[in-house]
Amino acid sequence: MEPLFRARVRAGDEDSFRVLFREHGRAVYNHCFRLTGDWSVAEDCVSLVFLEAWRMRERVEPHGGSLLPWLLGIATHVVHHRWRTARRHRALMERMPPPDLLPDFADEVVGRLEDQKRIAAVRTALDQLSRPDREVLALCVWAGLDYVATAEALGVPVGTVRSRLSRARRRLEKLAQKNLDQDTEPAAAGRQQTGDRHEAVRPSGENGRGPW
């Protein structure tokens, strides 16, 4: 990054912010999407991130490298604020009378592909992680920041980043496997209960071969 770029950002130069968006807008969007799991919410967050960056432009350090860690730090706080707002909204909705029950379409998705099951299990596991664990995974693993840049983005020591990342990886793997097992066992049990015992063990397909 050229030496004067940070100074121009601090001064509120519009061309510099356009360059900032062009170079890092996609990375900011990806980070927001990984934290929220919703592309439309991620798009809204990106707009808020760059508005916040403009508002906080005078906090940019005069010297340094890429401003991506700074932007991802802002993005992390924006998503967290939105999550707190959504949590308060859910709490309000839970106090309202429940709507009429909708039909259960679980049987229609029993045959989904194994990779889809794993994606769903990981997505659920991510939601079960603590906010600090989700944030460090999003920055280190998906955004590709090193420990130092992640520490800068989160405003914590490098050692904290290392310990959080190690803990988050172990917990994510454990929760994803648990969710996958919970998703698989009831489906298998449900299929075994339909039909008689002969049908449950009879091979499918012509001449006793499988369907594939």
GROMACS .gro file of C-alpha atoms in nm:
model
  212
    1MET     CA    1   0.000   0.000   0.000
    2GLU     CA    2   0.140   0.340  -0.097
    3PRO     CA    3   0.251   0.553   0.201
    4LEU     CA    4  -0.002   0.832   0.146
    5PHE     CA    5  -0.307   0.609   0.105
    6ARG     CA    6  -0.382   0.584   0.478
    7ALA     CA    7  -0.345   0.959   0.509
    8ARG     CA    8  -0.598   1.013   0.231
    9VAL     CA    9  -0.841   0.770   0.395
   10ARG     CA   10  -0.800   0.955   0.726
   11ALA     CA   11  -0.870   1.281   0.545
   12GLY     CA   12  -1.192   1.144   0.394
   13ASP     CA   13  -1.078   1.132   0.033
   14GLU     CA   14  -1.370   0.980  -0.162
   15ASP     CA   15  -1.151   0.829  -0.433
   16SER     CA   16  -0.951   0.646  -0.167
   17PHE     CA   17  -1.269   0.499  -0.021
   18ARG     CA   18  -1.375   0.384  -0.366
   19VAL     CA   19  -1.040   0.207  -0.397
   20LEU     CA   20  -1.090   0.061  -0.050
   21PHE     CA   21  -1.430  -0.078  -0.148
   22ARG     CA   22  -1.308  -0.209  -0.483
   23GLU     CA   23  -1.014  -0.392  -0.325
   24HIS     CA   24  -1.179  -0.526  -0.009
   25GLY     CA   25  -1.555  -0.517  -0.061
   26ARG     CA   26  -1.571  -0.883  -0.160
   27ALA     CA   27  -1.361  -0.994   0.137
   28VAL     CA   28  -1.583  -0.795   0.374
   29TYR     CA   29  -1.896  -0.949   0.218
   30ASN     CA   30  -1.754  -1.302   0.250
   31HIS     CA   31  -1.669  -1.240   0.613
   32CYS     CA   32  -2.019  -1.108   0.689
   33PHE     CA   33  -2.178  -1.401   0.507
   34ARG     CA   34  -1.974  -1.654   0.701
   35LEU     CA   35  -2.080  -1.497   1.028
   36THR     CA   36  -2.448  -1.465   0.937
   37GLY     CA   37  -2.514  -1.746   0.687
   38ASP     CA   38  -2.750  -1.514   0.498
   39TRP     CA   39  -2.647  -1.340   0.176
   40SER     CA   40  -2.902  -1.061   0.199
   41VAL     CA   41  -2.806  -0.984   0.559
   42ALA     CA   42  -2.440  -0.992   0.455
   43GLU     CA   43  -2.507  -0.735   0.182
   44ASP     CA   44  -2.676  -0.506   0.433
   45CYS     CA   45  -2.384  -0.547   0.669
   46VAL     CA   46  -2.132  -0.456   0.399
   47SER     CA   47  -2.307  -0.122   0.347
   48LEU     CA   48  -2.300  -0.060   0.721
   49VAL     CA   49  -1.933  -0.155   0.741
   50PHE     CA   50  -1.824   0.105   0.489
   51LEU     CA   51  -2.050   0.367   0.643
   52GLU     CA   52  -1.886   0.292   0.978
   53ALA     CA   53  -1.543   0.302   0.814
   54TRP     CA   54  -1.622   0.649   0.682
   55ARG     CA   55  -1.742   0.761   1.023
   56MET     CA   56  -1.434   0.617   1.193
   57ARG     CA   57  -1.183   0.718   0.926
   58GLU     CA   58  -0.984   0.943   1.161
   59ARG     CA   59  -0.900   0.637   1.373
   60VAL     CA   60  -0.694   0.485   1.093
   61GLU     CA   61  -0.331   0.461   1.198
   62PRO     CA   62  -0.104   0.679   0.981
   63HIS     CA   63   0.139   0.395   0.914
   64GLY     CA   64   0.086   0.030   0.839
   65GLY     CA   65  -0.004  -0.219   0.569
   66SER     CA   66  -0.338  -0.333   0.432
   67LEU     CA   67  -0.653  -0.185   0.582
   68LEU     CA   68  -0.837  -0.516   0.545
   69PRO     CA   69  -0.792  -0.616   0.912
   70TRP     CA   70  -0.938  -0.279   1.015
   71LEU     CA   71  -1.239  -0.331   0.786
   72LEU     CA   72  -1.294  -0.688   0.906
   73GLY     CA   73  -1.279  -0.568   1.265
   74ILE     CA   74  -1.555  -0.318   1.187
   75ALA     CA   75  -1.750  -0.592   1.008
   76THR     CA   76  -1.725  -0.820   1.311
   77HIS     CA   77  -1.873  -0.550   1.536
   78VAL     CA   78  -2.147  -0.467   1.283
   79VAL     CA   79  -2.256  -0.832   1.262
   80HIS     CA   80  -2.246  -0.864   1.641
   81HIS     CA   81  -2.465  -0.556   1.682
   82ARG     CA   82  -2.711  -0.691   1.426
   83TRP     CA   83  -2.711  -1.029   1.603
   84ARG     CA   84  -2.795  -0.864   1.937
   85THR     CA   85  -3.080  -0.675   1.771
   86ALA     CA   86  -3.212  -0.996   1.613
   87ARG     CA   87  -3.187  -1.175   1.947
   88ARG     CA   88  -3.399  -0.908   2.115
   89HIS     CA   89  -3.650  -0.937   1.830
   90ARG     CA   90  -3.667  -1.317   1.869
   91ALA     CA   91  -3.722  -1.279   2.241
   92LEU     CA   92  -4.011  -1.042   2.170
   93MET     CA   93  -4.162  -1.281   1.914
   94GLU     CA   94  -4.136  -1.573   2.156
   95ARG     CA   95  -4.361  -1.388   2.398
   96MET     CA   96  -4.633  -1.364   2.135
   97PRO     CA   97  -4.898  -1.639   2.088
   98PRO     CA   98  -4.768  -1.919   1.864
   99PRO     CA   99  -4.905  -1.936   1.506
  100ASP     CA  100  -5.091  -2.237   1.367
  101LEU     CA  101  -4.862  -2.535   1.318
  102LEU     CA  102  -4.737  -2.600   0.966
  103PRO     CA  103  -4.714  -2.950   0.818
  104ASP     CA  104  -4.394  -3.140   0.888
  105PHE     CA  105  -4.205  -3.194   0.561
  106ALA     CA  106  -3.912  -3.378   0.722
  107ASP     CA  107  -3.979  -3.696   0.523
  108GLU     CA  108  -3.922  -3.507   0.198
  109VAL     CA  109  -3.559  -3.434   0.285
  110VAL     CA  110  -3.460  -3.775   0.420
  111GLY     CA  111  -3.291  -3.856   0.090
  112ARG     CA  112  -3.074  -3.543   0.065
  113LEU     CA  113  -2.710  -3.593  -0.030
  114GLU     CA  114  -2.448  -3.666   0.235
  115ASP     CA  115  -2.254  -3.348   0.162
  116GLN     CA  116  -2.568  -3.143   0.220
  117LYS     CA  117  -2.608  -3.311   0.558
  118ARG     CA  118  -2.254  -3.222   0.650
  119ILE     CA  119  -2.297  -2.860   0.540
  120ALA     CA  120  -2.611  -2.833   0.750
  121ALA     CA  121  -2.437  -2.995   1.046
  122VAL     CA  122  -2.146  -2.751   1.023
  123ARG     CA  123  -2.381  -2.454   0.984
  124THR     CA  124  -2.570  -2.562   1.296
  125ALA     CA  125  -2.243  -2.616   1.480
  126LEU     CA  126  -2.130  -2.265   1.390
  127ASP     CA  127  -2.449  -2.124   1.538
  128GLN     CA  128  -2.377  -2.320   1.857
  129LEU     CA  129  -2.029  -2.174   1.898
  130SER     CA  130  -1.970  -1.871   2.114
  131ARG     CA  131  -1.936  -1.537   1.938
  132PRO     CA  132  -1.556  -1.513   1.998
  133ASP     CA  133  -1.508  -1.862   1.850
  134ARG     CA  134  -1.716  -1.780   1.541
  135GLU     CA  135  -1.529  -1.457   1.486
  136VAL     CA  136  -1.180  -1.607   1.511
  137LEU     CA  137  -1.275  -1.890   1.273
  138ALA     CA  138  -1.419  -1.644   1.023
  139LEU     CA  139  -1.108  -1.426   1.031
  140CYS     CA  140  -0.831  -1.688   1.048
  141VAL     CA  141  -0.979  -1.976   0.851
  142TRP     CA  142  -1.212  -1.817   0.595
  143ALA     CA  143  -1.078  -1.464   0.557
  144GLY     CA  144  -0.721  -1.598   0.564
  145LEU     CA  145  -0.579  -1.345   0.809
  146ASP     CA  146  -0.272  -1.440   1.009
  147TYR     CA  147  -0.264  -1.429   1.388
  148VAL     CA  148  -0.130  -1.074   1.401
  149ALA     CA  149  -0.390  -0.933   1.159
  150THR     CA  150  -0.670  -1.120   1.337
  151ALA     CA  151  -0.554  -0.981   1.670
  152GLU     CA  152  -0.563  -0.633   1.517
  153ALA     CA  153  -0.913  -0.686   1.380
  154LEU     CA  154  -1.050  -0.813   1.711
  155GLY     CA  155  -0.847  -0.588   1.938
  156VAL     CA  156  -0.705  -0.878   2.142
  157PRO     CA  157  -0.353  -1.018   2.203
  158VAL     CA  158  -0.204  -1.262   1.951
  159GLY     CA  159  -0.192  -1.533   2.218
  160THR     CA  160  -0.566  -1.499   2.268
  161VAL     CA  161  -0.620  -1.551   1.896
  162ARG     CA  162  -0.413  -1.870   1.901
  163SER     CA  163  -0.595  -2.020   2.198
  164ARG     CA  164  -0.941  -1.921   2.067
  165LEU     CA  165  -0.868  -2.069   1.724
  166SER     CA  166  -0.748  -2.399   1.869
  167ARG     CA  167  -1.052  -2.421   2.095
  168ALA     CA  168  -1.292  -2.318   1.818
  169ARG     CA  169  -1.162  -2.581   1.576
  170ARG     CA  170  -1.194  -2.861   1.831
  171ARG     CA  171  -1.541  -2.755   1.936
  172LEU     CA  172  -1.663  -2.706   1.578
  173GLU     CA  173  -1.551  -3.055   1.479
  174LYS     CA  174  -1.713  -3.208   1.787
  175LEU     CA  175  -2.043  -3.024   1.744
  176ALA     CA  176  -2.061  -3.090   1.369
  177GLN     CA  177  -2.014  -3.463   1.423
  178LYS     CA  178  -2.272  -3.463   1.702
  179ASN     CA  179  -2.524  -3.280   1.483
  180LEU     CA  180  -2.457  -3.518   1.194
  181ASP     CA  181  -2.509  -3.822   1.418
  182GLN     CA  182  -2.832  -3.677   1.556
  183ASP     CA  183  -2.955  -3.607   1.204
  184THR     CA  184  -2.869  -3.957   1.078
  185GLU     CA  185  -2.992  -4.182   1.358
  186PRO     CA  186  -3.361  -4.078   1.369
  187ALA     CA  187  -3.387  -4.097   0.990
  188ALA     CA  188  -3.246  -4.449   0.984
  189ALA     CA  189  -3.478  -4.557   1.265
  190GLY     CA  190  -3.777  -4.406   1.089
  191ARG     CA  191  -3.707  -4.590   0.766
  192GLN     CA  192  -3.671  -4.923   0.946
  193GLN     CA  193  -4.012  -4.888   1.107
  194THR     CA  194  -4.198  -4.849   0.777
  195GLY     CA  195  -4.304  -5.177   0.612
  196ASP     CA  196  -4.239  -5.527   0.740
  197ARG     CA  197  -3.905  -5.681   0.823
  198HIS     CA  198  -3.872  -5.847   0.486
  199GLU     CA  199  -3.910  -5.516   0.303
  200ALA     CA  200  -3.662  -5.344   0.532
  201VAL     CA  201  -3.378  -5.581   0.436
  202ARG     CA  202  -3.474  -5.654   0.075
  203PRO     CA  203  -3.214  -5.510  -0.170
  204SER     CA  204  -3.356  -5.251  -0.406
  205GLY     CA  205  -3.310  -5.247  -0.780
  206GLU     CA  206  -3.344  -5.514  -1.048
  207ASN     CA  207  -3.180  -5.857  -0.987
  208GLY     CA  208  -3.095  -5.762  -0.631
  209ARG     CA  209  -2.860  -5.479  -0.731
  210GLY     CA  210  -2.867  -5.138  -0.568
  211PRO     CA  211  -3.043  -4.841  -0.730
  212TRP     CA  212  -2.714  -4.695  -0.853
   0.00000   0.00000   0.00000
